[in-house]
Short mmCIF file of C-alpha atoms in Angstrom, two decimals:
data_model
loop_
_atom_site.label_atom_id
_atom_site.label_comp_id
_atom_site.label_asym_id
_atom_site.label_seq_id
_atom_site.Cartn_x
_atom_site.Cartn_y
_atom_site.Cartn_z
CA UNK N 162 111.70 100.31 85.86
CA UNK N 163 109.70 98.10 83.42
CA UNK N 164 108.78 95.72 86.59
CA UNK N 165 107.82 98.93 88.31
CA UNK N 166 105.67 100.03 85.66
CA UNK N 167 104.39 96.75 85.03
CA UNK N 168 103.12 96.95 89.04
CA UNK N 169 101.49 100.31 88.42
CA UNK N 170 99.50 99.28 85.47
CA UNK N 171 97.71 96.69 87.32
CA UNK N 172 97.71 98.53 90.68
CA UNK N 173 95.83 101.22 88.13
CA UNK N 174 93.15 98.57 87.49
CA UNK N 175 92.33 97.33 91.01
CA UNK N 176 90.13 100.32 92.00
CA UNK N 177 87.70 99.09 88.62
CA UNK N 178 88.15 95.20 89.47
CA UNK N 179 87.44 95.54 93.45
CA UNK N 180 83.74 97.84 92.40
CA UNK N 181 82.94 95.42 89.94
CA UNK N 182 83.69 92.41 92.15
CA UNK N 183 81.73 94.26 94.86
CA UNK N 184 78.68 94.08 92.53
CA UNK N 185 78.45 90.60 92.72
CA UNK N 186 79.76 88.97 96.41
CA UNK N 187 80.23 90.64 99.78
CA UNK N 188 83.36 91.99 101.27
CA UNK N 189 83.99 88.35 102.90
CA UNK N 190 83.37 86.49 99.80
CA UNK N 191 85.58 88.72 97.52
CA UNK N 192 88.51 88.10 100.53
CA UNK N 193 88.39 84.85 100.73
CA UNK N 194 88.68 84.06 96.90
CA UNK N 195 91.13 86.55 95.95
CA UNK N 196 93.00 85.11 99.17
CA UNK N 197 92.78 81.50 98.03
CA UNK N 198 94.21 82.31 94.23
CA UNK N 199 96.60 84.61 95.47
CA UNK N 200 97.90 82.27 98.15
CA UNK N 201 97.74 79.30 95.35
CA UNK N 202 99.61 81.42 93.00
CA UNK N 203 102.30 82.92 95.59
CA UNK N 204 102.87 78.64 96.89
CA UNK N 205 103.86 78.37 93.31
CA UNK N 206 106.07 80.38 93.16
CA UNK N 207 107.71 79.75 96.80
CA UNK N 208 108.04 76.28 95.57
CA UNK N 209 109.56 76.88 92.46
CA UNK N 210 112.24 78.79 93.53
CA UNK N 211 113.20 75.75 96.16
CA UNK N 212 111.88 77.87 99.19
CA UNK N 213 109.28 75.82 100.12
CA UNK N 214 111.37 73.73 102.90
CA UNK N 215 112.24 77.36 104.31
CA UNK N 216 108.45 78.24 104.42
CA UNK N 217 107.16 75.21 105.86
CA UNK N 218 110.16 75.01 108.65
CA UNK N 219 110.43 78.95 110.02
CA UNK N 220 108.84 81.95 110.19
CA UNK N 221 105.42 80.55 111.68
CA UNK N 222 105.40 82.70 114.84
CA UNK N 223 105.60 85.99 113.03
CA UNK N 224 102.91 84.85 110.29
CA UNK N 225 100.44 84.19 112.71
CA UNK N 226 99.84 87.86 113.82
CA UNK N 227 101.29 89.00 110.30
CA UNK N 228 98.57 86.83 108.80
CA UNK N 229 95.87 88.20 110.78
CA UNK N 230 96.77 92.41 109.63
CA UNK N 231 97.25 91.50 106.25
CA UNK N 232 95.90 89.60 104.27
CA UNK N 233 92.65 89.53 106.99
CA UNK N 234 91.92 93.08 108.70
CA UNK N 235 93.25 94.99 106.14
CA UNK N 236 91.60 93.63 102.96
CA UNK N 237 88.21 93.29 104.96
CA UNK N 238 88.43 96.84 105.78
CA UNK N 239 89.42 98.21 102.62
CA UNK N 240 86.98 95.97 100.41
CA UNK N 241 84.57 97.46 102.99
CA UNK N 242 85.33 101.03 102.52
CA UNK N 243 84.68 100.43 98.49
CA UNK N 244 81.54 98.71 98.94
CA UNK N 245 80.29 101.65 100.47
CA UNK N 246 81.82 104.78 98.75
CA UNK N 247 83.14 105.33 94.87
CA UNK N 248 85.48 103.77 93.69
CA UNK N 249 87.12 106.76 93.04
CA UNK N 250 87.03 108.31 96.90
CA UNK N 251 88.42 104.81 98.18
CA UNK N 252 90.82 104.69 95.96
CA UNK N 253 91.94 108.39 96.81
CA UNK N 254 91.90 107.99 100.67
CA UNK N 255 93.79 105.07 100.54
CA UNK N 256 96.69 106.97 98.83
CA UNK N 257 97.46 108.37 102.20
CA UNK N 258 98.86 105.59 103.63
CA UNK N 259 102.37 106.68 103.20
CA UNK N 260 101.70 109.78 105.50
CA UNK N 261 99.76 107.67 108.03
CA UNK N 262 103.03 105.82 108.32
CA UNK N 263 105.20 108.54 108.95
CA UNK N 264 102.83 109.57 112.02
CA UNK N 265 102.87 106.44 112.93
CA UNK N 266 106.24 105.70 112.89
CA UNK N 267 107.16 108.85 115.66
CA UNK N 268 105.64 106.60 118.56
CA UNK N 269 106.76 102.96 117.66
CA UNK N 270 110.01 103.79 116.32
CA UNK N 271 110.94 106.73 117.63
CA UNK N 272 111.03 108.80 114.27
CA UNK N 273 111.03 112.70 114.45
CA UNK N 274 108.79 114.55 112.64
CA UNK N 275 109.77 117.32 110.21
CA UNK N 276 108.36 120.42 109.40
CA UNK N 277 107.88 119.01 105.88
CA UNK N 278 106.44 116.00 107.22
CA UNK N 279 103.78 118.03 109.21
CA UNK N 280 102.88 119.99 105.89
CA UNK N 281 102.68 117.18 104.00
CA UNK N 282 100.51 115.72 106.23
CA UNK N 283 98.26 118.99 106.64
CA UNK N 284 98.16 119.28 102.96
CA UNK N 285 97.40 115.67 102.14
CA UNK N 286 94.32 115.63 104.95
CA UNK N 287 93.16 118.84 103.68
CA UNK N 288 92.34 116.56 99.96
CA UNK N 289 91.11 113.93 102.38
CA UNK N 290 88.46 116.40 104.19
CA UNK N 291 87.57 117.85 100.57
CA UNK N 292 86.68 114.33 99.75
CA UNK N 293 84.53 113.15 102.15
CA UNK N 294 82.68 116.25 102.29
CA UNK N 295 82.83 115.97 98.58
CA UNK N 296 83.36 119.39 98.33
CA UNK N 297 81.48 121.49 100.82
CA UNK N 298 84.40 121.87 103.34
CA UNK N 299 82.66 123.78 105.49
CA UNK N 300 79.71 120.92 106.47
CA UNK N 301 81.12 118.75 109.02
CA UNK N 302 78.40 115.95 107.46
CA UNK N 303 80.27 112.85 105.84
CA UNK N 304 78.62 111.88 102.46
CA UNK N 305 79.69 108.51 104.22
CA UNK N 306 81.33 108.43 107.39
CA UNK N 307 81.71 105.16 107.81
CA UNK N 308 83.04 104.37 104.41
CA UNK N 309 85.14 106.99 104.77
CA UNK N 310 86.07 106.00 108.58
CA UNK N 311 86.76 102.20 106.97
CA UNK N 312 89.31 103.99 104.01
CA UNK N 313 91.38 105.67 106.60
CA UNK N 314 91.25 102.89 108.84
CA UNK N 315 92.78 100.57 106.11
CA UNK N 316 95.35 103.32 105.43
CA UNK N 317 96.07 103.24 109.53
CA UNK N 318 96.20 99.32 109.53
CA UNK N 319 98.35 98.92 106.18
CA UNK N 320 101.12 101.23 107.69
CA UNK N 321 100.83 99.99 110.97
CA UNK N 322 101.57 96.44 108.98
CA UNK N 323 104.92 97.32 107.79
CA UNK N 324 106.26 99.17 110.86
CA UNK N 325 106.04 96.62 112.55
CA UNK N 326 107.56 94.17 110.13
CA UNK N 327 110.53 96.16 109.70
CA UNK N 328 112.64 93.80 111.53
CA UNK N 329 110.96 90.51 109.35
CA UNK N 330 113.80 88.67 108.23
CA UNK N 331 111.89 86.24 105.83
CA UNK N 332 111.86 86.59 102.16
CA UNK N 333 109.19 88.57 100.96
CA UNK N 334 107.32 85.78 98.70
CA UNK N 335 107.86 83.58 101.87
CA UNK N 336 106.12 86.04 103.98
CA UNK N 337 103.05 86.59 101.71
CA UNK N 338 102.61 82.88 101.08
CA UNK N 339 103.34 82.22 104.88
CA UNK N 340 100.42 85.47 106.32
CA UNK N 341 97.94 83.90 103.01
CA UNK N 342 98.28 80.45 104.63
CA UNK N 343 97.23 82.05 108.38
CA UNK N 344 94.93 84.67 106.61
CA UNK N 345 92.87 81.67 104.24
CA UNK N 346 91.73 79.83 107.18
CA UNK N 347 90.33 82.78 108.88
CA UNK N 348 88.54 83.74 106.48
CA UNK N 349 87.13 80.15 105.43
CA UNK N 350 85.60 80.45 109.21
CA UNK N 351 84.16 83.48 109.23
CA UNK N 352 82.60 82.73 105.61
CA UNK N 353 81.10 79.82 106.70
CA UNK N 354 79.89 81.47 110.06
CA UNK N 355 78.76 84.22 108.11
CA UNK N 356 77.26 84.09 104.59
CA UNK N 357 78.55 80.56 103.39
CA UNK N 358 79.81 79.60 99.86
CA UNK N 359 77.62 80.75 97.33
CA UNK N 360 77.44 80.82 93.36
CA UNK N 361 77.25 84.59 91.60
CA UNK N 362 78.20 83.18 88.61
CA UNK N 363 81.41 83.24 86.17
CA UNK N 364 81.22 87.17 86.09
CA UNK N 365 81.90 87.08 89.91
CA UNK N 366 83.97 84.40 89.56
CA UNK N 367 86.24 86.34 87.38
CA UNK N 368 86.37 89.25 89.21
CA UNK N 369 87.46 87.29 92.05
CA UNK N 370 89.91 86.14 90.79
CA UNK N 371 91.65 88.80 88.89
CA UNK N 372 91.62 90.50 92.14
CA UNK N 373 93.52 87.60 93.50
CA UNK N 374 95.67 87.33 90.95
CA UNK N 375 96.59 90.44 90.08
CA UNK N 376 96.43 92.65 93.15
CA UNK N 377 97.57 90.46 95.59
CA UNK N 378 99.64 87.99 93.25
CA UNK N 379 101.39 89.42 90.52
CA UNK N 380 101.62 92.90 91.35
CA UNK N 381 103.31 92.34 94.53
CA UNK N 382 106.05 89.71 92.57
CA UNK N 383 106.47 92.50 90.48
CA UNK N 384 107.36 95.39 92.44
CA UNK N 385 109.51 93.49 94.69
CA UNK N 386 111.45 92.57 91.68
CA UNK N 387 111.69 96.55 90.76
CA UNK N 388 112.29 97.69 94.23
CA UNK N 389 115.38 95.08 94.54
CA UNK N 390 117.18 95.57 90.46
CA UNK N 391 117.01 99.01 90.89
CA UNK N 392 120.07 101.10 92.34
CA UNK N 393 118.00 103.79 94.39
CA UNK N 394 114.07 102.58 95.91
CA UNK N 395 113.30 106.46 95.18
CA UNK N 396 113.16 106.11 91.21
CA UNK N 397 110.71 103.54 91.26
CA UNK N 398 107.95 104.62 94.47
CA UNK N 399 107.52 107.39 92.51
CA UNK N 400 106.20 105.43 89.65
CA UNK N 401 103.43 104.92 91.83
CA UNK N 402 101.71 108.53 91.07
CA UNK N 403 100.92 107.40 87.24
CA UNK N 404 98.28 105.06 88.82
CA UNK N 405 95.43 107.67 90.47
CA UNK N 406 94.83 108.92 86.87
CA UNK N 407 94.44 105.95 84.97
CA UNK N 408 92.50 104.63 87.91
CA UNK N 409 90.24 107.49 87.52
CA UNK N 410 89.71 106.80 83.72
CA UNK N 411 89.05 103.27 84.47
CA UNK N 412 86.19 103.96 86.90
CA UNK N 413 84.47 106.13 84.11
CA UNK N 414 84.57 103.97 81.18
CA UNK N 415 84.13 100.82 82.79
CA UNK N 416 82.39 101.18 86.01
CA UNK N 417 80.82 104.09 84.97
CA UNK N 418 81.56 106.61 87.63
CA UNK N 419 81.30 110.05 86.85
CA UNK N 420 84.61 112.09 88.18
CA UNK N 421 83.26 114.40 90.75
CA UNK N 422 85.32 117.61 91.04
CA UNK N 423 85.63 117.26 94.56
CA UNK N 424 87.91 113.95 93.91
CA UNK N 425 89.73 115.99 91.53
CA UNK N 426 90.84 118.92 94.25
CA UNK N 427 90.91 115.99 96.67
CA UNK N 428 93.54 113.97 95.14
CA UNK N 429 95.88 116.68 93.68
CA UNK N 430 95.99 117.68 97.13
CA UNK N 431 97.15 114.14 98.33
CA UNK N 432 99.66 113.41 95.53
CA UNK N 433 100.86 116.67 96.43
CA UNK N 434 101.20 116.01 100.09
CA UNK N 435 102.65 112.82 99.44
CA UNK N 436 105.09 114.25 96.49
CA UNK N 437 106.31 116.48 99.18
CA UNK N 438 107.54 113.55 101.34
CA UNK N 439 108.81 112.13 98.63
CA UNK N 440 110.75 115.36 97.88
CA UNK N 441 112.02 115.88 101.43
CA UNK N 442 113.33 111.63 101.06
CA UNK N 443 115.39 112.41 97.42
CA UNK N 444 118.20 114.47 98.75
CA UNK N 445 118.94 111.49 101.44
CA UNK N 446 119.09 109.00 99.26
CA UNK N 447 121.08 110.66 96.62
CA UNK N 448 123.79 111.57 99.41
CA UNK N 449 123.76 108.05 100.33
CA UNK N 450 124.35 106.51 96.82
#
């Protein structure tokens, strides 16, 4: 639980870091940094814990289209949806991943949905709509459509990402390092085809970087640790609703946000969606321990 917790904390800062990074470097810049530490750091670790040979031997064909969702599409989509909106409505939409895999998962895996499922879903969408109209649900005009198109489209692409690598059999630090080492020289490409390598100073640097390290580095180690010590996956996921709050409070006093009321109504009404899922997945998993 203390791993788990430990992931939330700095999942609760990443909202603050990715607006501040924004400030100083585009969307392409800011991915191919935090790529390059977190792949650094995550080659580290691989190697220390002697599964380097593994890495460099197997596990190639699956990394190269692995690679290209995530780190690549996803992150450039999602650091695109925050350089656009608030912090605070980027962060909310992308909270409804979990639902967007559920729909997802009807036609690729053949999962039924549930009449809780479909509630969840209309209730979570409902915070989604009261969000991007921030507030006046009745006017069909987007604040920002296309920030707001590019949050639900990293929510679409990040669930897509792990149905389909539900039958990966490689170790999950081997499979980030492996997708970071497709991913890194994508994104070198399209950096140098695109903007090129330039300076914004230590500031930037450091944003970067803390980015890197802790939202695609450390975090992950993290929660993989508390997903795999603990007896049922249920007690720690929902650890995950402490971080919209703090993530809130972080936007004000650092970035400066203020908290409009609409991503107030908006994001009860997600966390409740999603809590509902999350109540309807309990009674399983206690019958099955």
């Amino acid at each position: 639980m203390l791993f788990g917790l430990g992931a939330v904390a700095l999942w609760s800062t990443v909202a603050t870091a990715f607006k501040v990074a924004l400030g100083y470097m585009s969307p392409l810049e800011l991915m191919w940094l935090a790529s390059l530490v977190s792949w650094a750091l995550i080659g580290v670790l691989v190697a220390r814990q002697g599964l380097l040979g593994q890495a460099l031997r197997r596990g190639w064909r699956t990394a190269a289209w692995a690679g290209l969702m995530n780190p690549v599409a996803y992150y450039l989509v999602l650091f695109g949806a925050y350089d656009r909106l608030p912090g605070q409505e980027a962060m909310a939409l992308n909270y409804t991943w979990a639902l967007a895999m559920a729909f997802l998962a009807v036609p690729l895996l053949g999962h039924r949905l549930t009449r809780i499922d479909v509630m969840a879903g209309l209730i979570a969408y409902a915070g989604v709509w009261v969000i991007a109209t921030r507030g006046a649900v009745f006017d069909v005009a987007f604040a920002d459509p296309l920030g707001v198109g590019l949050a639900l489209a990293s929510t679409l692409l990040w669930a897509l990402y792990w149905l389909l690598n539900a039958r990966d059999h490689r170790p999950p630090l081997v499979a980030q390092w492996q997708n970071f080492s497709v991913g890194v020289p994508v994104l070198t490409v399209l950096l140098l085809l695109g903007p090129g390598l330039q300076w914004h100073g230590w500031a930037g640097l450091g944003a970067g970087v803390y980015v890197g390290l802790f939202e695609m580095g450390i975090a992950f180690v993290l929660w993989q640790l508390a997903v795999h010590k603990v007896s049922r996956t249920a007690k720690v996921s929902n650890l995950i609703f402490l971080s919209p709050p703090v993530s809130l409070l972080l936007l004000f006093f650092i970035v400066g946000e203020p908290i409009l009321p609409s991503t107030l109504v908006g994001l009860v009404l997600i966390l409740g969606g999603l809590g509902l899922q999350q109540w309807q997945k309990a009674p399983a998993a206690a019958t099955q321990s």
